[in-house]
Tab-separated table of C-alpha atoms in Angstrom:
chain	number	residue	atom	x	y	z
A	250	UNK	CA	145.842	72.073	101.114
A	251	UNK	CA	144.916	71.792	97.028
A	252	UNK	CA	141.750	73.368	97.318
A	253	UNK	CA	142.829	76.498	99.018
A	254	UNK	CA	144.953	76.942	95.825
A	255	UNK	CA	142.452	75.844	93.247
A	256	UNK	CA	139.233	78.723	92.114
A	257	UNK	CA	136.079	77.010	92.030
A	258	UNK	CA	132.888	78.289	89.824
A	259	UNK	CA	130.831	80.886	91.348
A	260	UNK	CA	127.261	81.000	91.365
A	261	UNK	CA	125.516	84.107	88.802
A	262	UNK	CA	123.327	87.019	89.990
A	263	UNK	CA	120.287	85.470	88.835
A	264	UNK	CA	120.760	81.939	90.584
A	265	UNK	CA	121.324	83.624	93.962
A	266	UNK	CA	118.013	85.752	93.077
A	267	UNK	CA	115.975	82.736	92.051
A	268	UNK	CA	117.353	80.885	94.862
A	269	UNK	CA	116.599	83.616	97.006
A	270	UNK	CA	112.847	83.935	95.963
A	271	UNK	CA	112.300	80.592	96.891
A	272	UNK	CA	113.448	80.409	100.449
A	273	UNK	CA	111.387	83.939	101.104
A	274	UNK	CA	108.336	81.963	99.519
A	275	UNK	CA	109.275	79.243	102.536
A	276	UNK	CA	109.708	81.764	105.126
A	277	UNK	CA	106.890	83.958	104.224
A	278	UNK	CA	104.506	80.393	104.558
A	279	UNK	CA	106.255	79.649	107.724
A	280	UNK	CA	105.538	83.002	109.304
A	281	UNK	CA	101.833	82.742	108.066
A	282	UNK	CA	101.560	79.460	110.007
A	283	UNK	CA	103.244	80.746	113.298
A	284	UNK	CA	100.826	83.888	112.945
A	285	UNK	CA	97.678	81.503	112.673
A	286	UNK	CA	98.853	79.310	115.265
A	287	UNK	CA	100.234	81.962	118.061
A	288	UNK	CA	97.238	84.402	117.271
A	289	UNK	CA	98.787	86.775	120.165
A	290	UNK	CA	101.254	87.550	117.912
A	291	UNK	CA	100.309	91.312	117.108
A	292	UNK	CA	100.456	92.753	113.296
A	293	UNK	CA	103.153	94.819	113.736
A	294	UNK	CA	105.412	92.214	115.364
A	295	UNK	CA	104.510	90.084	111.866
A	296	UNK	CA	108.061	91.602	110.500
A	297	UNK	CA	110.330	91.066	113.490
A	298	UNK	CA	109.275	87.286	113.290
A	299	UNK	CA	109.638	86.807	109.390
A	300	UNK	CA	113.048	88.705	110.043
A	301	UNK	CA	114.163	86.329	112.911
A	302	UNK	CA	113.544	83.271	111.246
A	303	UNK	CA	114.988	84.531	108.345
A	304	UNK	CA	118.198	84.605	110.010
A	305	UNK	CA	117.579	81.886	111.858
A	306	UNK	CA	116.572	79.650	108.454
A	307	UNK	CA	120.071	80.793	107.121
A	308	UNK	CA	122.426	80.026	109.739
A	309	UNK	CA	121.115	76.717	110.001
A	310	UNK	CA	121.245	75.498	106.990
A	311	UNK	CA	124.593	77.136	105.806
A	312	UNK	CA	125.894	75.785	108.871
A	313	UNK	CA	124.863	72.385	108.608
A	314	UNK	CA	125.127	71.704	104.729
A	315	UNK	CA	126.244	75.280	102.988
A	316	UNK	CA	122.804	75.190	101.519
A	317	UNK	CA	119.329	76.159	101.873
A	318	UNK	CA	116.260	74.767	100.052
A	319	UNK	CA	116.715	77.487	97.185
A	320	UNK	CA	120.267	77.109	97.335
A	321	UNK	CA	120.086	73.070	96.934
A	322	UNK	CA	117.356	73.721	93.815
A	323	UNK	CA	120.202	75.502	91.690
A	324	UNK	CA	122.826	73.701	92.778
A	325	UNK	CA	124.619	76.780	95.110
A	326	UNK	CA	126.675	76.278	97.950
A	327	UNK	CA	128.258	78.728	100.758
A	328	UNK	CA	131.830	78.284	101.738
A	329	UNK	CA	134.444	80.217	103.310
A	330	UNK	CA	137.819	82.112	101.733
A	331	UNK	CA	138.891	78.406	101.773
A	332	UNK	CA	136.273	77.087	100.423
A	333	UNK	CA	135.534	75.018	102.956
A	334	UNK	CA	132.091	74.593	105.286
A	335	UNK	CA	131.452	77.486	107.178
A	336	UNK	CA	131.266	77.458	110.935
A	337	UNK	CA	128.307	78.646	112.780
A	338	UNK	CA	129.848	82.198	114.010
A	339	UNK	CA	130.166	82.992	110.154
A	340	UNK	CA	127.510	81.517	109.163
A	341	UNK	CA	125.640	83.851	111.850
A	342	UNK	CA	127.305	87.104	110.757
A	343	UNK	CA	126.450	86.242	106.944
A	344	UNK	CA	122.761	85.654	107.549
A	345	UNK	CA	121.990	88.201	110.090
A	346	UNK	CA	124.217	91.965	110.345
A	347	UNK	CA	125.524	91.097	106.743
A	348	UNK	CA	122.426	90.750	105.031
A	349	UNK	CA	121.195	93.953	107.060
A	350	UNK	CA	123.692	95.702	105.661
A	351	UNK	CA	123.184	94.421	101.804
A	352	UNK	CA	119.456	95.922	102.132
A	353	UNK	CA	119.947	98.520	104.014
A	354	UNK	CA	122.074	100.873	101.742
A	355	UNK	CA	119.562	100.579	99.025
A	356	UNK	CA	119.936	97.277	97.969
A	357	UNK	CA	123.305	97.673	96.669
A	358	UNK	CA	124.873	94.944	98.951
A	359	UNK	CA	123.190	92.283	96.945
A	360	UNK	CA	123.379	93.786	93.135
A	361	UNK	CA	126.804	94.091	94.070
A	362	UNK	CA	126.944	90.271	93.233
A	363	UNK	CA	126.804	91.447	89.367
A	364	UNK	CA	129.976	94.252	88.934
A	365	UNK	CA	132.298	91.904	91.202
A	366	UNK	CA	134.667	89.274	89.883
A	367	UNK	CA	134.366	86.621	92.445
A	368	UNK	CA	130.433	87.097	92.715
A	369	UNK	CA	130.328	88.521	96.435
A	370	UNK	CA	127.777	90.367	97.936
A	371	UNK	CA	128.410	92.673	100.722
A	372	UNK	CA	127.532	90.134	103.041
A	373	UNK	CA	129.918	87.767	101.532
A	374	UNK	CA	132.696	90.414	101.976
A	375	UNK	CA	132.039	90.871	105.220
A	376	UNK	CA	131.546	87.086	106.442
A	377	UNK	CA	134.581	86.158	104.131
A	378	UNK	CA	132.578	83.512	102.228
A	379	UNK	CA	131.488	82.657	98.312
A	380	UNK	CA	128.427	81.400	96.941
A	381	UNK	CA	130.037	78.527	94.482
A	382	UNK	CA	127.948	75.881	91.767
A	383	UNK	CA	128.537	71.972	92.487
A	384	UNK	CA	127.503	69.462	90.020
A	385	UNK	CA	125.337	66.588	90.282
A	386	UNK	CA	127.626	64.787	93.060
A	387	UNK	CA	127.552	67.895	95.451
A	388	UNK	CA	131.479	68.604	94.307
A	389	UNK	CA	132.594	71.604	93.708
A	390	UNK	CA	133.642	72.632	90.115
A	391	UNK	CA	137.087	73.835	89.578
A	392	UNK	CA	137.830	76.648	87.151
A	393	UNK	CA	141.270	78.172	85.798
A	394	UNK	CA	139.989	81.668	86.527
A	395	UNK	CA	136.866	83.667	87.958
A	396	UNK	CA	134.728	84.720	85.274
A	397	UNK	CA	135.167	88.460	84.429
A	398	UNK	CA	132.683	91.298	84.909
A	399	UNK	CA	130.707	92.267	81.697
A	400	UNK	CA	129.398	95.041	79.813
A	401	UNK	CA	125.895	93.477	79.951
A	402	UNK	CA	126.504	93.114	83.727
A	403	UNK	CA	126.990	96.522	84.525
A	404	UNK	CA	124.270	97.570	82.430
A	405	UNK	CA	122.001	95.143	84.192
A	406	UNK	CA	123.598	96.279	87.725
A	407	UNK	CA	122.661	100.281	87.165
A	408	UNK	CA	119.573	99.015	85.482
A	409	UNK	CA	118.552	97.270	88.781
A	410	UNK	CA	119.672	100.018	90.794
A	411	UNK	CA	117.408	102.333	89.093
A	412	UNK	CA	114.697	99.949	89.459
A	413	UNK	CA	115.278	98.725	93.308
A	414	UNK	CA	117.550	100.540	94.893
A	415	UNK	CA	117.126	104.431	93.818
A	416	UNK	CA	113.554	104.884	94.672
A	417	UNK	CA	114.636	104.055	98.418
A	418	UNK	CA	116.768	107.539	98.736
A	419	UNK	CA	114.558	109.249	96.649
A	420	UNK	CA	111.688	107.548	99.019
A	421	UNK	CA	113.499	109.655	101.885
A	422	UNK	CA	114.478	112.760	100.317
A	423	UNK	CA	110.645	113.140	99.368
A	424	UNK	CA	110.170	112.702	102.764
A	425	UNK	CA	111.816	115.362	104.258
A	426	UNK	CA	110.491	117.266	101.913
A	427	UNK	CA	107.245	116.503	102.812
A	428	UNK	CA	107.473	117.142	106.541
A	429	UNK	CA	109.741	120.004	106.769
A	430	UNK	CA	109.984	121.871	102.938
A	431	UNK	CA	107.125	121.553	101.434
A	432	UNK	CA	103.811	120.155	101.091
A	433	UNK	CA	101.052	119.551	98.024
A	434	UNK	CA	98.174	120.532	98.281
A	435	UNK	CA	95.244	120.302	96.206
A	436	UNK	CA	92.225	123.274	95.978
A	437	UNK	CA	88.880	121.579	96.857
A	438	UNK	CA	85.389	123.593	96.722
A	439	UNK	CA	85.259	127.253	95.549
A	440	UNK	CA	85.732	129.002	99.044
A	441	UNK	CA	89.193	131.291	97.410
A	442	UNK	CA	88.048	131.413	94.053
A	443	UNK	CA	88.975	133.189	91.792
A	444	UNK	CA	91.901	133.115	92.709
A	445	UNK	CA	92.876	129.722	93.325
A	446	UNK	CA	90.135	127.264	91.748
A	447	UNK	CA	89.096	123.730	92.613
A	448	UNK	CA	91.143	121.006	91.112
A	449	UNK	CA	94.505	123.253	91.914
A	450	UNK	CA	97.742	121.904	92.712
A	451	UNK	CA	99.847	123.869	95.109
A	452	UNK	CA	102.926	123.352	97.767
A	453	UNK	CA	102.667	124.793	100.283
A	454	UNK	CA	105.976	126.036	101.708
A	455	UNK	CA	106.928	125.001	105.471
A	456	UNK	CA	109.700	126.952	105.906
A	457	UNK	CA	108.076	130.278	105.419
A	458	UNK	CA	106.890	130.475	108.986
A	459	UNK	CA	110.416	129.100	110.772
A	460	UNK	CA	111.452	132.262	110.668
A	461	UNK	CA	108.883	134.890	110.253
A	462	UNK	CA	105.388	135.121	111.778
A	463	UNK	CA	102.253	135.069	109.051
A	464	UNK	CA	101.396	138.565	108.523
A	465	UNK	CA	97.705	140.025	107.419
A	466	UNK	CA	97.528	139.144	103.193
A	467	UNK	CA	99.264	135.825	103.470
A	468	UNK	CA	97.020	132.614	101.930
A	469	UNK	CA	97.916	130.247	103.811
A	470	UNK	CA	97.198	126.158	104.196
A	471	UNK	CA	96.202	124.813	107.702
A	472	UNK	CA	94.347	121.981	110.044
A	473	UNK	CA	90.588	122.613	110.216
A	474	UNK	CA	90.247	123.813	113.568
A	475	UNK	CA	87.189	121.325	113.948
A	476	UNK	CA	88.483	118.669	111.722
A	477	UNK	CA	92.586	118.051	111.888
A	478	UNK	CA	92.320	115.076	109.110
A	479	UNK	CA	91.363	118.296	106.645
A	480	UNK	CA	93.887	120.628	105.328
A	481	UNK	CA	91.910	124.079	104.977
A	482	UNK	CA	93.337	127.447	102.140
A	483	UNK	CA	92.246	130.906	103.680
A	484	UNK	CA	93.519	134.630	103.679
A	485	UNK	CA	95.080	135.794	106.753
A	486	UNK	CA	92.797	138.966	107.922
A	487	UNK	CA	93.418	139.800	111.310
A	488	UNK	CA	96.945	138.782	113.273
A	489	UNK	CA	97.768	138.573	116.807
A	490	UNK	CA	96.163	141.834	118.505
A	491	UNK	CA	94.133	142.805	115.684
A	492	UNK	CA	90.502	143.879	116.146
A	493	UNK	CA	88.565	142.620	113.718
A	494	UNK	CA	84.276	143.563	112.827
A	495	UNK	CA	81.913	143.290	110.071
A	496	UNK	CA	80.132	146.414	109.659
A	497	UNK	CA	77.928	146.894	106.192
A	498	UNK	CA	79.398	144.422	104.437
A	499	UNK	CA	83.017	145.109	104.826
A	500	UNK	CA	85.786	143.971	106.772
A	501	UNK	CA	87.393	146.324	109.690
A	502	UNK	CA	90.676	145.763	110.885
A	503	UNK	CA	91.524	148.151	114.128
A	504	UNK	CA	88.237	150.383	113.548
A	505	UNK	CA	89.696	150.966	109.884
A	506	UNK	CA	88.369	149.694	106.743
A	507	UNK	CA	90.547	146.861	104.935
A	508	UNK	CA	91.646	147.269	101.529
A	509	UNK	CA	90.984	144.251	99.731
A	510	UNK	CA	90.907	145.139	96.422
A	511	UNK	CA	94.242	142.785	94.918
A	512	UNK	CA	92.257	139.698	95.809
A	513	UNK	CA	88.760	140.668	95.780
A	514	UNK	CA	86.818	141.746	92.442
A	515	UNK	CA	84.019	143.630	92.073
A	516	UNK	CA	81.461	144.105	95.038
A	517	UNK	CA	81.607	141.052	96.951
A	518	UNK	CA	80.323	141.731	100.675
A	519	UNK	CA	81.225	140.185	103.815
A	520	UNK	CA	78.373	139.204	106.089
A	521	UNK	CA	78.420	137.554	109.432
A	522	UNK	CA	78.531	133.884	110.998
A	523	UNK	CA	77.765	131.951	113.806
A	524	UNK	CA	81.325	133.139	115.467
A	525	UNK	CA	81.720	137.200	114.453
A	526	UNK	CA	77.978	138.849	113.550
A	527	UNK	CA	77.567	141.873	111.722
A	528	UNK	CA	78.356	144.579	113.881
A	529	UNK	CA	80.284	142.797	116.545
A	530	UNK	CA	84.097	143.409	117.057
A	531	UNK	CA	86.384	140.623	118.495
A	532	UNK	CA	90.217	140.768	119.284
A	533	UNK	CA	92.962	137.995	117.719
A	534	UNK	CA	94.240	136.256	120.254
A	535	UNK	CA	97.865	135.430	120.820
A	536	UNK	CA	99.382	132.905	118.032
A	537	UNK	CA	95.861	132.779	116.756
A	538	UNK	CA	94.731	134.279	113.378
A	539	UNK	CA	91.583	135.501	111.998
A	540	UNK	CA	91.240	134.359	108.449
A	541	UNK	CA	88.850	134.621	105.416
A	542	UNK	CA	87.666	132.599	102.108
A	543	UNK	CA	88.186	135.204	99.099
A	544	UNK	CA	84.712	133.892	97.645
A	545	UNK	CA	83.147	135.036	100.534
A	546	UNK	CA	79.532	133.670	100.151
A	547	UNK	CA	81.288	130.237	99.922
A	548	UNK	CA	83.643	129.952	102.342
A	549	UNK	CA	83.813	128.944	105.600
A	550	UNK	CA	85.949	130.441	107.900
A	551	UNK	CA	86.962	132.478	110.898
A	552	UNK	CA	83.211	134.250	110.532
A	553	UNK	CA	82.027	130.484	111.947
A	554	UNK	CA	84.148	128.344	113.181
A	555	UNK	CA	86.732	131.431	115.479
A	556	UNK	CA	90.141	131.739	114.801
A	557	UNK	CA	93.138	129.292	113.513
A	558	UNK	CA	95.791	128.177	115.754
A	559	UNK	CA	99.313	129.093	114.991
A	560	UNK	CA	100.202	125.287	115.454
A	561	UNK	CA	97.623	124.465	112.938
A	562	UNK	CA	99.564	125.874	110.503
A	563	UNK	CA	101.112	123.988	107.588
A	564	UNK	CA	102.856	126.651	105.187
A	565	UNK	CA	101.936	129.343	103.215
A	566	UNK	CA	100.715	128.964	100.018
A	567	UNK	CA	103.445	128.695	96.641
A	568	UNK	CA	103.988	127.293	93.492
A	569	UNK	CA	101.183	126.018	91.267
A	570	UNK	CA	102.525	122.661	89.728
A	571	UNK	CA	99.346	121.240	88.049
A	572	UNK	CA	96.014	122.113	86.318
A	573	UNK	CA	97.368	125.874	86.641
A	574	UNK	CA	95.621	127.186	83.897
A	575	UNK	CA	92.234	126.179	84.913
């Protein structure tokens, strides 16, 4: 019972970090060897194999000796709250659920060692363990009290969180914005000049058409009908049920000449293409749109390949955020 009343020296954050790196290198090599020997392991299962091996590796060594090879090198040992060896259940809890928790929440669980007086990570707290220092004989090193957390350690915690932890939530925010709110788009080519110039960067607003239908005159980004890997930018000319025709170099919608003076400068002639020829009239189907580029002579658009389905729409062109002065 004497050991329970004593306090023993804890391993530092940096000692634990370098020990972890050594263990990760060992596990990586073992995983690669297994992948080569068992060629039937699919590439997408390699990460799962590595994770399972990590749990088994840590659990076995900590249960048997209190130290993984990496920890042995730095004279570190994992003990329970009474400074006694861990049982199998506690070792498994620490190395599986505990480490998953420490790494899942933006790596805060691992960094917590820096600002915790007892040098406990979240997986230590969950399994009620300490990582202590040992001497050359393997004995624990008694101390008067646990070291106090210094200002420097707090600053290191903040810095490491900014470097390793903060990018995770930022990446999550970026992913949500990219998938549901706005998507970056670079103008490529001259099809929309001079209004939208080659090399400029815009955000396509994905929310606009969640609550409203596209209207004539909107400039939209969409998946190219003939190549879904390409994104196009064009102006909507015809909406569902519109009758679109080309006559004498002008665009007619519902038998009326379309006023395009706000975005077409000078005497721009709109000639026909493979899909819509001069003098021909087409009716825009439901949930589809007829689109044209502002620079008609240099635009591949609905005159050539037909209508754009609404499902291909990415969003309405919005803010220019780079090279806007072009």
